[in-house]
mmCIF file of C-alpha atoms in Angstrom:
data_model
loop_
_atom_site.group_PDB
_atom_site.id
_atom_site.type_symbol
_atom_site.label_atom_id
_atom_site.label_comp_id
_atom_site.label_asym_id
_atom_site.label_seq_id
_atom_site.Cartn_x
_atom_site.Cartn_y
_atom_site.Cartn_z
ATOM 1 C CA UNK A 237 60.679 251.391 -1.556
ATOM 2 C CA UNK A 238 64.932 250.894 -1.281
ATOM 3 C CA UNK A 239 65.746 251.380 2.129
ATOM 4 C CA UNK A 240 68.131 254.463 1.552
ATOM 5 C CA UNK A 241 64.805 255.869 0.453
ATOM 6 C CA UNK A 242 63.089 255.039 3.494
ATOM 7 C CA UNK A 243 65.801 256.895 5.446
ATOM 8 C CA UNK A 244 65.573 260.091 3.095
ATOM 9 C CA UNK A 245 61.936 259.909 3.870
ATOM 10 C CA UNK A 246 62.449 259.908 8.036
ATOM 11 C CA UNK A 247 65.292 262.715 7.228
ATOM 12 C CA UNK A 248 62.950 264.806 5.105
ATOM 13 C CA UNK A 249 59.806 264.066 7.239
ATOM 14 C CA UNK A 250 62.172 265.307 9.866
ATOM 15 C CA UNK A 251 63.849 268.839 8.914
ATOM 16 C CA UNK A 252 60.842 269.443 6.905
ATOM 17 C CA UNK A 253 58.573 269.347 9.804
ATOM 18 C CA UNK A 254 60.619 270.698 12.279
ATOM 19 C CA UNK A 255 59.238 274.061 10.781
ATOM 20 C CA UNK A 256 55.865 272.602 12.138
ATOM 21 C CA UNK A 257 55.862 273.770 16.111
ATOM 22 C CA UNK A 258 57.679 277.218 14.789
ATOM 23 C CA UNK A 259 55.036 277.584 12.230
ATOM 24 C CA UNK A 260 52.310 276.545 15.021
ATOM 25 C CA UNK A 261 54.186 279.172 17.857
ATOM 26 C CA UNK A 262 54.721 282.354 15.589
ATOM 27 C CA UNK A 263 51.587 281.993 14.080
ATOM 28 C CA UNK A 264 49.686 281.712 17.278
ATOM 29 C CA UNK A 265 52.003 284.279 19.190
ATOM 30 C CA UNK A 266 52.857 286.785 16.311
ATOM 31 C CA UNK A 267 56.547 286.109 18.072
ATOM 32 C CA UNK A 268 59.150 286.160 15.329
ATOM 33 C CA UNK A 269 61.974 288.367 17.082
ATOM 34 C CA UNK A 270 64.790 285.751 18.018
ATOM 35 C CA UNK A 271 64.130 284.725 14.227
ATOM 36 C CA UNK A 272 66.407 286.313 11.994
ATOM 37 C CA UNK A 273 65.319 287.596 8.411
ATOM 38 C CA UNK A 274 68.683 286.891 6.876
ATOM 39 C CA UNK A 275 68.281 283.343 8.110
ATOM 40 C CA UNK A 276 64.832 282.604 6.925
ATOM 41 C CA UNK A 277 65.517 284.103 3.229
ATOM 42 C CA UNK A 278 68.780 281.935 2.733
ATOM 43 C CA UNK A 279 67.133 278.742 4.092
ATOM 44 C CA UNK A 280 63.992 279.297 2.135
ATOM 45 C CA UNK A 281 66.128 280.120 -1.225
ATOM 46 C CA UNK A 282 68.580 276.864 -0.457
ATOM 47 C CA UNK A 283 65.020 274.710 0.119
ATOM 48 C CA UNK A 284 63.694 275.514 -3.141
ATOM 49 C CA UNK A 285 66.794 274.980 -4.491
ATOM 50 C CA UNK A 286 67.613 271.362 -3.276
ATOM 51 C CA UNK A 287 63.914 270.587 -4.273
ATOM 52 C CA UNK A 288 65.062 271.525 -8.271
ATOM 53 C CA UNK A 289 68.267 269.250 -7.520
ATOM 54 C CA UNK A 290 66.129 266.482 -6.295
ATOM 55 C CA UNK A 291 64.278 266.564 -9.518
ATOM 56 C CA UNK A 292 67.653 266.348 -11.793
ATOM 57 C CA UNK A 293 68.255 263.557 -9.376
ATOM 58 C CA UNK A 294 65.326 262.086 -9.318
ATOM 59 C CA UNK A 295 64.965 261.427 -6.086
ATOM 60 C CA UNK A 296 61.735 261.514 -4.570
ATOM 61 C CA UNK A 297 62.774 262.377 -0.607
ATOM 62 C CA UNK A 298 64.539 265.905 -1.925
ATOM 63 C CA UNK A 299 61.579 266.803 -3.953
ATOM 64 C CA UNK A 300 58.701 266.042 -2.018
ATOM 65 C CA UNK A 301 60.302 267.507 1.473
ATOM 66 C CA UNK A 302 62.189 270.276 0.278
ATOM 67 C CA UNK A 303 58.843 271.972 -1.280
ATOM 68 C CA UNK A 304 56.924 271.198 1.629
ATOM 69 C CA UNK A 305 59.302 272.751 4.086
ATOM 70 C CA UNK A 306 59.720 275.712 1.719
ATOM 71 C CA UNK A 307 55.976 276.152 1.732
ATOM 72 C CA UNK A 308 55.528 275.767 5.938
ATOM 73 C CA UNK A 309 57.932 278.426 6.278
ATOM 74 C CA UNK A 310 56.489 281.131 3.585
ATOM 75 C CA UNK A 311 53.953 282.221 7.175
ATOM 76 C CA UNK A 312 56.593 282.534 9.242
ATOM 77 C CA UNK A 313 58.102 284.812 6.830
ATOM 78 C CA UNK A 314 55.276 286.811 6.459
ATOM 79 C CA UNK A 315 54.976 287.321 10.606
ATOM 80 C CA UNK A 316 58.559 288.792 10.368
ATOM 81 C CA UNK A 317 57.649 290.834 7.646
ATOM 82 C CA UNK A 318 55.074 292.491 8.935
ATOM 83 C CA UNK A 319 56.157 292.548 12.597
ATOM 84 C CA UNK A 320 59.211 294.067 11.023
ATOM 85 C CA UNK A 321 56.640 296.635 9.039
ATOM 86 C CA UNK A 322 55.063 298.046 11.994
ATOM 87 C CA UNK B 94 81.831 268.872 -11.106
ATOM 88 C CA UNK B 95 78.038 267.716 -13.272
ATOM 89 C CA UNK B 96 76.106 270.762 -13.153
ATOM 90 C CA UNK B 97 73.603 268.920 -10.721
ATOM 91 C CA UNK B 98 75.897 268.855 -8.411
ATOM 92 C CA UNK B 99 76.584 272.436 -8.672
ATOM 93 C CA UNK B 100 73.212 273.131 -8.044
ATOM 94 C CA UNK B 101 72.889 270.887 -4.894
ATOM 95 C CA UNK B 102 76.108 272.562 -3.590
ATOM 96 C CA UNK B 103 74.242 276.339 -3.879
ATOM 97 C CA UNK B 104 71.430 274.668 -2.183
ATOM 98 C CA UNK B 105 73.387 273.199 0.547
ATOM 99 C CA UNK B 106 75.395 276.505 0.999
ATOM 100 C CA UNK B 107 72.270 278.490 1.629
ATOM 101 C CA UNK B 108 70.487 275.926 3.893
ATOM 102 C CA UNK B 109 73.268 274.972 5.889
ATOM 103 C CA UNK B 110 75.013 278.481 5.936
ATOM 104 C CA UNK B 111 71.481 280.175 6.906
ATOM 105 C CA UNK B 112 72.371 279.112 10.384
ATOM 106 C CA UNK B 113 75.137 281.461 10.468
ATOM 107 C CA UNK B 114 73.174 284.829 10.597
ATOM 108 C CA UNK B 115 71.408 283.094 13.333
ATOM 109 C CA UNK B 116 74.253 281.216 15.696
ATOM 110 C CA UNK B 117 75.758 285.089 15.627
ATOM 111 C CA UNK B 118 72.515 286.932 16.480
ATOM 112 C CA UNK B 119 71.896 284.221 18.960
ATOM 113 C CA UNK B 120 75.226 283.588 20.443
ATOM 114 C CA UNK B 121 75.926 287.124 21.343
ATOM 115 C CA UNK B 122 72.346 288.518 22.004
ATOM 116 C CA UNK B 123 71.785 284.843 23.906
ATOM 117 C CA UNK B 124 67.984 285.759 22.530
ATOM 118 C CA UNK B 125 66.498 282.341 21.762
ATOM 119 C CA UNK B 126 63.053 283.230 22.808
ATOM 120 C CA UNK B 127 61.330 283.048 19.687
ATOM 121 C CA UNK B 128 62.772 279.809 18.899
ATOM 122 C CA UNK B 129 60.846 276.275 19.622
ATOM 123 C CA UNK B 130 62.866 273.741 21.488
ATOM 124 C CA UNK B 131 61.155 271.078 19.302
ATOM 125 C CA UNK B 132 62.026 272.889 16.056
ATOM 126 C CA UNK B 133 65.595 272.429 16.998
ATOM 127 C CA UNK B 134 65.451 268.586 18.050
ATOM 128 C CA UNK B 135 63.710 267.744 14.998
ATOM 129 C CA UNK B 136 65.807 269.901 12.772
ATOM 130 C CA UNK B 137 69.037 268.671 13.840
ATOM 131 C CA UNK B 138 67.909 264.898 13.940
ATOM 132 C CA UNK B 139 66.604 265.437 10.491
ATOM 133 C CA UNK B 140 69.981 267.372 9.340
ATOM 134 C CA UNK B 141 72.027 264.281 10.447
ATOM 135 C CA UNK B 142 69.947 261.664 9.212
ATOM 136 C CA UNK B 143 69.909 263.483 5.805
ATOM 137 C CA UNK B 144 73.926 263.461 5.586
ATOM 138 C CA UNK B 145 73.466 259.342 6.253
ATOM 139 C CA UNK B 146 71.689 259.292 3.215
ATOM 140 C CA UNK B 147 74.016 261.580 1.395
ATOM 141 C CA UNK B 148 76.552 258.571 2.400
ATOM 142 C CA UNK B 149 74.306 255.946 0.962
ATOM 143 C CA UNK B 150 73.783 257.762 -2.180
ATOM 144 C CA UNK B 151 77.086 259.230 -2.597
ATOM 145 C CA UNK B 152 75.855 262.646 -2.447
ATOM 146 C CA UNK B 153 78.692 264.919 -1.355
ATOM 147 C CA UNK B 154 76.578 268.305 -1.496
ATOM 148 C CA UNK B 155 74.159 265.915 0.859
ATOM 149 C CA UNK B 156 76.911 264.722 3.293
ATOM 150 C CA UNK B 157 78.743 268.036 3.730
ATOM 151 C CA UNK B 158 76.487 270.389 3.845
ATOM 152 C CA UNK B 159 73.970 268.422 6.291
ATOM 153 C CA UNK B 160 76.636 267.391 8.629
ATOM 154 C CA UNK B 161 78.149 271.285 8.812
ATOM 155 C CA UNK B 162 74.583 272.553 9.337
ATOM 156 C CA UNK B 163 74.206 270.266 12.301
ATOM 157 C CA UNK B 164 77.202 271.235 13.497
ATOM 158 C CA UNK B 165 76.138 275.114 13.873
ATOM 159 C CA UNK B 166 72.880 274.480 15.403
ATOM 160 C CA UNK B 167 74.614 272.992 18.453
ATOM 161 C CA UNK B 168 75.670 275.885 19.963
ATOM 162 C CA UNK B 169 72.163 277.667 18.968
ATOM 163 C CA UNK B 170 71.058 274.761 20.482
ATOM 164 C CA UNK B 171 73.151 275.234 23.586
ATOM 165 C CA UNK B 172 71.591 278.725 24.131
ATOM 166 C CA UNK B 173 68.308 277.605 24.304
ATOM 167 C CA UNK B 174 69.369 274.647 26.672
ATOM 168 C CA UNK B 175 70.998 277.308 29.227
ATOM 169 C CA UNK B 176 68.066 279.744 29.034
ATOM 170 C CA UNK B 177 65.175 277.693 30.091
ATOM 171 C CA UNK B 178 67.604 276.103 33.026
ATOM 172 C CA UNK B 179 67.739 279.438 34.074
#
């Protein structure tokens, strides 16, 4: 692996993650109110996005990460949604 | 502009700009409850380390928008800090 690749990998492993303990806390708590929906939605959208660009630019990093992070936050979502619901 | 690029630039707008809805709600409201510390610290390490490798690939979407989106978590960031001093 280039270096510049292993970087992209710490980066990705990194923001993509981060989702992790918010994930782990809303989940568990059903707390989702300092979250804002118009903030999820446009991060989720621009996550799926980059992972398309990292395919045109073949780079591995974008791809991998960027689906991965869009997936960990797709429960998070769905707390807001229906905490928002009821 | 290659249409790639385009792409990575919507991408980069919505992920980095997503913060926006959020730095207002939580600036004014000061409500970072349902946000994780850790979240934060990993998401803004990740967000710079992502516009490094931008630099090494000679991304611009990568650079600008990562570096921007780290820039509006600190004050989100700051919120959180001065609420659980308090």
């Amino acid at each position: 692996m280039r270096w510049p690749d292993l970087l992209g990998f710490i980066a990705g492993f990194l923001t993509t993650f981060s989702a992790w303990p918010q994930l782990y806390y809303s989940y568990s708590t059903k707390d989702v109110k300092s979250i804002q929906m118009q903030f999820m939605v446009m991060l989720m959208s621009g996550l799926f996005l980059w992972g398309v660009y990292g395919i045109l630019l073949r780079s591995l990093p974008l791809i991998v990460f960027n689906f991965i992070g869009f997936t960990l936050w797709i429960p998070i979502l769905w707390v807001k949604l229906s905490e928002s619901g009821s």
